[in-house]
CSV table of C-alpha atoms in Angstrom, one decimal:
chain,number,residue,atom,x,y,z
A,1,UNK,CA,84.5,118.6,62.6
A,2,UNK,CA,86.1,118.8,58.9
A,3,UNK,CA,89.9,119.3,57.8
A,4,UNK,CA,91.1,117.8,60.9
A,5,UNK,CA,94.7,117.0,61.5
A,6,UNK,CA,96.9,115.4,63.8
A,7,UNK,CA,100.7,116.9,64.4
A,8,UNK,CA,103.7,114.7,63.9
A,9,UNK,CA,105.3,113.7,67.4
A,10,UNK,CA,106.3,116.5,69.8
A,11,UNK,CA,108.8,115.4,72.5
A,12,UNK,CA,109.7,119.1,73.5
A,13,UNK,CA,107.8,118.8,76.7
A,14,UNK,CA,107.5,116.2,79.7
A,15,UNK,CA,105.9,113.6,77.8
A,16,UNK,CA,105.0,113.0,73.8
A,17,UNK,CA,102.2,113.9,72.2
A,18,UNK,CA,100.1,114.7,69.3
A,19,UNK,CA,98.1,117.7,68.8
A,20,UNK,CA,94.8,118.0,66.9
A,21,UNK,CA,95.1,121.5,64.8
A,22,UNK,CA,92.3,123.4,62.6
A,23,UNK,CA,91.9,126.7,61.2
A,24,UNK,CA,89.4,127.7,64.1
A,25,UNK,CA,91.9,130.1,65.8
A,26,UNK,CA,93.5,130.0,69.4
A,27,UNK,CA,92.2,127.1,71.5
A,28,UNK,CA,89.4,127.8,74.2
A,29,UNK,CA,89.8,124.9,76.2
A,30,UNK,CA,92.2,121.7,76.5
A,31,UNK,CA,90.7,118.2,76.1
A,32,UNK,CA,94.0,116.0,77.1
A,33,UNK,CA,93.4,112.5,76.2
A,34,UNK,CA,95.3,109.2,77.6
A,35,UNK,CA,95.5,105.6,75.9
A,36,UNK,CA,95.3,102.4,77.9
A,37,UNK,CA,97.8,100.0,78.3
A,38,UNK,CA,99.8,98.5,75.2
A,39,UNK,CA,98.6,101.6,73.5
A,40,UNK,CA,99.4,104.9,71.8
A,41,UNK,CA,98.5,108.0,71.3
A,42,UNK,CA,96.6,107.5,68.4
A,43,UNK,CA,94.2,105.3,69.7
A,44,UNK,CA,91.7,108.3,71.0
A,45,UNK,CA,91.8,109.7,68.3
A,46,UNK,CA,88.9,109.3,66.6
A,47,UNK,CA,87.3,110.5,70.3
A,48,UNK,CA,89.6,113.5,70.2
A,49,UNK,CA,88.3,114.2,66.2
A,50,UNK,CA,84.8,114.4,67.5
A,51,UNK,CA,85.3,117.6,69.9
A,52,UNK,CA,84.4,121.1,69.1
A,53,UNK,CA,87.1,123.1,67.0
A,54,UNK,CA,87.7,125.8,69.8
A,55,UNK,CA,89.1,123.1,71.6
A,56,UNK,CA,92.7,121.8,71.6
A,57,UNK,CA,92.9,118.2,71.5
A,58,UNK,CA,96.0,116.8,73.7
A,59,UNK,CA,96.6,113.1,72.7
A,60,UNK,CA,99.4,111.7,75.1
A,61,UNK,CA,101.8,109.1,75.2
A,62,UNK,CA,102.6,107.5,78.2
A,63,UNK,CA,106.4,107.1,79.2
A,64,UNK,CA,106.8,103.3,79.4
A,65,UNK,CA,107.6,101.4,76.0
A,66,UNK,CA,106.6,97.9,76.1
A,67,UNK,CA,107.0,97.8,72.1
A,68,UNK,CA,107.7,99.6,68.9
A,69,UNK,CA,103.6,101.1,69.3
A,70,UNK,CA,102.9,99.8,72.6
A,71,UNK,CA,103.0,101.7,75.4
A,72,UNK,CA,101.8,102.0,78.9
A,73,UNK,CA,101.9,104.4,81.9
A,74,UNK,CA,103.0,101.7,84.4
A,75,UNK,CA,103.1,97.9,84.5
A,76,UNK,CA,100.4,96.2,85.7
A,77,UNK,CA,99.9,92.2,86.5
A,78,UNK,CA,96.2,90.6,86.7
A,79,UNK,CA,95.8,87.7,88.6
A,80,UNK,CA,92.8,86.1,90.8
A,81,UNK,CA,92.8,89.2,93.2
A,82,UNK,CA,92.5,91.8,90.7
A,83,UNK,CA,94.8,93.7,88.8
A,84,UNK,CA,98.5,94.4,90.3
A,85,UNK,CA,99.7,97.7,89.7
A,86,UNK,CA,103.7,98.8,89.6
A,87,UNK,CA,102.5,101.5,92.2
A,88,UNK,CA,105.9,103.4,92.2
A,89,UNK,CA,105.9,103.9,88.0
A,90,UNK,CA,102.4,104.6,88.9
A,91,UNK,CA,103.4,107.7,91.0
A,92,UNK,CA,106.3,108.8,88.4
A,93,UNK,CA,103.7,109.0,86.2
A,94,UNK,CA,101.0,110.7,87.9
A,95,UNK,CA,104.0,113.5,88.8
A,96,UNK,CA,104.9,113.9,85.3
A,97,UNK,CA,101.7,113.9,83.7
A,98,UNK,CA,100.8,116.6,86.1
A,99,UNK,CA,104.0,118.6,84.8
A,100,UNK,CA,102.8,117.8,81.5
A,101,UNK,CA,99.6,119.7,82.4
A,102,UNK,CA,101.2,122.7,83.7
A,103,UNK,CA,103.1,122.7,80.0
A,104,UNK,CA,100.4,122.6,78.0
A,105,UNK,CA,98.2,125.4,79.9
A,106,UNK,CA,101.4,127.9,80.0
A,107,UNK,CA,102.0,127.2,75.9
A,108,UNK,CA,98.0,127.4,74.7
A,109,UNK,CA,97.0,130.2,77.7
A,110,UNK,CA,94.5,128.2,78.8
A,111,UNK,CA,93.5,127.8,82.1
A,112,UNK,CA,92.7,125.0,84.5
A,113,UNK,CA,89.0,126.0,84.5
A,114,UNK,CA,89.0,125.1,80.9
A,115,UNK,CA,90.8,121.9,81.0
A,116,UNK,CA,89.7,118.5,81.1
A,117,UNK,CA,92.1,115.3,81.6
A,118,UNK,CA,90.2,111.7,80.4
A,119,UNK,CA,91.2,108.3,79.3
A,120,UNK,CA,90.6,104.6,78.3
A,121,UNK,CA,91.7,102.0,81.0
A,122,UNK,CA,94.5,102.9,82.4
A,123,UNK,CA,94.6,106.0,80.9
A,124,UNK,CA,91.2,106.4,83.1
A,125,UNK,CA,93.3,105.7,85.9
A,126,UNK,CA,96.1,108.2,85.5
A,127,UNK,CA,93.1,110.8,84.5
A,128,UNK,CA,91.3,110.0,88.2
A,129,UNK,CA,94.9,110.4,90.0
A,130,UNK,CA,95.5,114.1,88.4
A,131,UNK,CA,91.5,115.4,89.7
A,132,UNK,CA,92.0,113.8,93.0
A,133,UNK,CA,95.6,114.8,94.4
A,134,UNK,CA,96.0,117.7,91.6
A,135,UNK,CA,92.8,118.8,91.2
A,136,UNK,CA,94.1,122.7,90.8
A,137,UNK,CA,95.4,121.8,87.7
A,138,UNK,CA,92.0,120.7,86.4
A,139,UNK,CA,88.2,121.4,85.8
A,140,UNK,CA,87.3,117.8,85.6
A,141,UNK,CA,88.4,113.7,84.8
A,142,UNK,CA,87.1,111.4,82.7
A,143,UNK,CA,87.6,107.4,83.6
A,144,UNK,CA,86.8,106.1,80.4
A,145,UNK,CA,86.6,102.1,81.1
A,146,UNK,CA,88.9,102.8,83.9
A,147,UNK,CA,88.8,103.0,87.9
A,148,UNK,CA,90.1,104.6,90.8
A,149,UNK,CA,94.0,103.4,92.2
A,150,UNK,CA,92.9,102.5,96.0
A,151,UNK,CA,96.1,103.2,96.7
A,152,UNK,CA,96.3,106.9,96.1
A,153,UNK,CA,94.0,107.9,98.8
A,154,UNK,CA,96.5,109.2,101.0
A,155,UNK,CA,97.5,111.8,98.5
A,156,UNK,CA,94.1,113.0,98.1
A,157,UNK,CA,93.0,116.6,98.4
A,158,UNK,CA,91.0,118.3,100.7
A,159,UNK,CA,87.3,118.4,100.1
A,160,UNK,CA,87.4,121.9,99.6
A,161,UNK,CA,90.1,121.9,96.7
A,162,UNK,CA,87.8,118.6,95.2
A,163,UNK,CA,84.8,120.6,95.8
A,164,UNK,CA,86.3,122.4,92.2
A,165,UNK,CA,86.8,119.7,89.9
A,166,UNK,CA,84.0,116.6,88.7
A,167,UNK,CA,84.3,113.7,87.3
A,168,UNK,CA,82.9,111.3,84.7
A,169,UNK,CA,83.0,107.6,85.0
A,170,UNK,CA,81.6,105.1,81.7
A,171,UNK,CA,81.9,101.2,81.9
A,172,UNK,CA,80.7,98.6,80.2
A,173,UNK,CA,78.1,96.4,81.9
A,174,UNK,CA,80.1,93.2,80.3
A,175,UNK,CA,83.5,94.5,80.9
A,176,UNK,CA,85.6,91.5,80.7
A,177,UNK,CA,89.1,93.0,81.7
A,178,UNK,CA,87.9,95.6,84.4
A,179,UNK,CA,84.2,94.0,85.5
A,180,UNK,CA,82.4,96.6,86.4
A,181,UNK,CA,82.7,96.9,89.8
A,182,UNK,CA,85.4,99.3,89.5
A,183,UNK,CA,82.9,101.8,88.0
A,184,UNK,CA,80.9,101.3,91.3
A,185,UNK,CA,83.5,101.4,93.7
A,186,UNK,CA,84.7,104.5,91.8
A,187,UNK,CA,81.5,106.0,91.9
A,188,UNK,CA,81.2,105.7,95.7
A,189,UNK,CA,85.0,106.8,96.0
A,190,UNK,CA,84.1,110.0,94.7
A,191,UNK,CA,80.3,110.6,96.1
A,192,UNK,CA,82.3,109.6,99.7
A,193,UNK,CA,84.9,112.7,99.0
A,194,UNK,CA,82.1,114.8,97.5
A,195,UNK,CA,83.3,115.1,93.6
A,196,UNK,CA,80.2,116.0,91.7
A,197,UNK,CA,80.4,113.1,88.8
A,198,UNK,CA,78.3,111.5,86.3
A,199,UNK,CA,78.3,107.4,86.3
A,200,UNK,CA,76.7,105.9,83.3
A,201,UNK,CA,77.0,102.0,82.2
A,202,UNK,CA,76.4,100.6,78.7
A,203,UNK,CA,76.3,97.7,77.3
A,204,UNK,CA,79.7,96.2,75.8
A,205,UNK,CA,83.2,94.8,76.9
A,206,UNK,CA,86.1,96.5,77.6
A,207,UNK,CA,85.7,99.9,75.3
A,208,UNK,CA,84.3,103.0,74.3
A,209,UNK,CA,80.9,102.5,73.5
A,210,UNK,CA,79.4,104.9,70.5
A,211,UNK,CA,76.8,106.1,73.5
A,212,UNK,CA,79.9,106.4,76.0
A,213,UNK,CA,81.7,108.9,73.5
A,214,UNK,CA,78.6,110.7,73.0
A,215,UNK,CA,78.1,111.3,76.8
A,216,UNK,CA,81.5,111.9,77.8
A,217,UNK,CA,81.4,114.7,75.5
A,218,UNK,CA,78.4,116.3,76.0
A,219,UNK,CA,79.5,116.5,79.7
A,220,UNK,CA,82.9,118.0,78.5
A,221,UNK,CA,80.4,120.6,77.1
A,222,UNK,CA,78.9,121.5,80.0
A,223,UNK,CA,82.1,121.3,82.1
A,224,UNK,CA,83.7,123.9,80.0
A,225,UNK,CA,81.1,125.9,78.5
């Protein structure tokens, strides 16, 4: 896409953000894009640059500062059992990023059907909490790099309200920061609850692979077509 440009901060709803404007006319459909841990909103950007122009580009920043342009969605410790998330900013997260949602669909008009919620690391994370307890608010998730919080099973829907939404999950084979047994575990998480989901692994560390973009959007294509 050409002429692309990226709005200066907007803190007029639940959480900042940027949006991704063009002279294509009213958006179709809502790509909203989280960052990972330590982060911005600018990070997935040049992801959000390479989506159709009908498309309104969402890049969020989550609420926690950890820095001048570090940011994060909740704290998290790693240690030799894993990684050790702060499960209650976790949930005040998840609540207002699904607020956030409901904002963003009532100001564009567009509809759940036509929006997808995906990010990098933790970012995946928070994306995989909204399809699985909120999955009305959604057509699909995309855990870029990312897993699956164990912990919010209790809040998941019903099977027939996840029969609605689907999900994408890309690792890296050499993931170094989440190995890529998350993606497994994910993957079986969501074949166990019945999401229909896509699991592809590439080769690379802890990223967005060139081939992981590419996929990721051609299923948003799909997805929202």
């Amino acid at each position: 896409m050409s002429d692309i440009t990226w709005s200066a901060l907007r803190t007029d709803l639940s959480l900042p953000f940027r949006t991704m404007t063009s002279d294509t006319g009213p958006a179709k459909r809502l790509l909203i894009l989280l960052h990972g841990v330590g982060g911005n909103e600018t990070n997935l950007a040049p992801l959000g640059s390479a989506v159709a122009g009908d498309t309104r580009v969402i890049l969020a920043r989550g609420p926690l500062s950890l820095g001048p342009t570090q940011h994060a969605w909740f704290q998290v410790s790693f240690g030799p059992q894993g990684p050790r998330p702060d499960l209650v900013a976790a949930e005040k997260s998840r609540q207002q990023l699904a607020t956030f949602i409901a904002e963003l669909q009532a100001e564009y008009a567009v509809a759940p059907s036509k929006t997808i919620v995906a990010g990098f690391s933790q970012g995946g994370i928070m994306s995989a909490s909204i399809g699985l307890t909120r999955p009305e608010l959604v057509a699909g998730f995309g855990i870029l790099s990312g897993r699956i919080l164990p912990e919010i099973r209790p809040q998941v829907a019903d099977r027939a309200a996840l029969a609605k939404v689907q999900g994408f999950i890309g690792h890296g084979r050499e993931d170094t920061k989440l190995v890529v047994e998350w993606a497994h575990r994910a993957d079986e998480m969501l074949t166990e609850l019945g999401v229909t989901h896509e699991t592809r692994l590439y080769p690379g560390d802890h990223g967005i692979a060139p081939a992981m973009q590419r996929d990721f959007l051609a299923w948003f294509e799909r997805l929202t077509a």
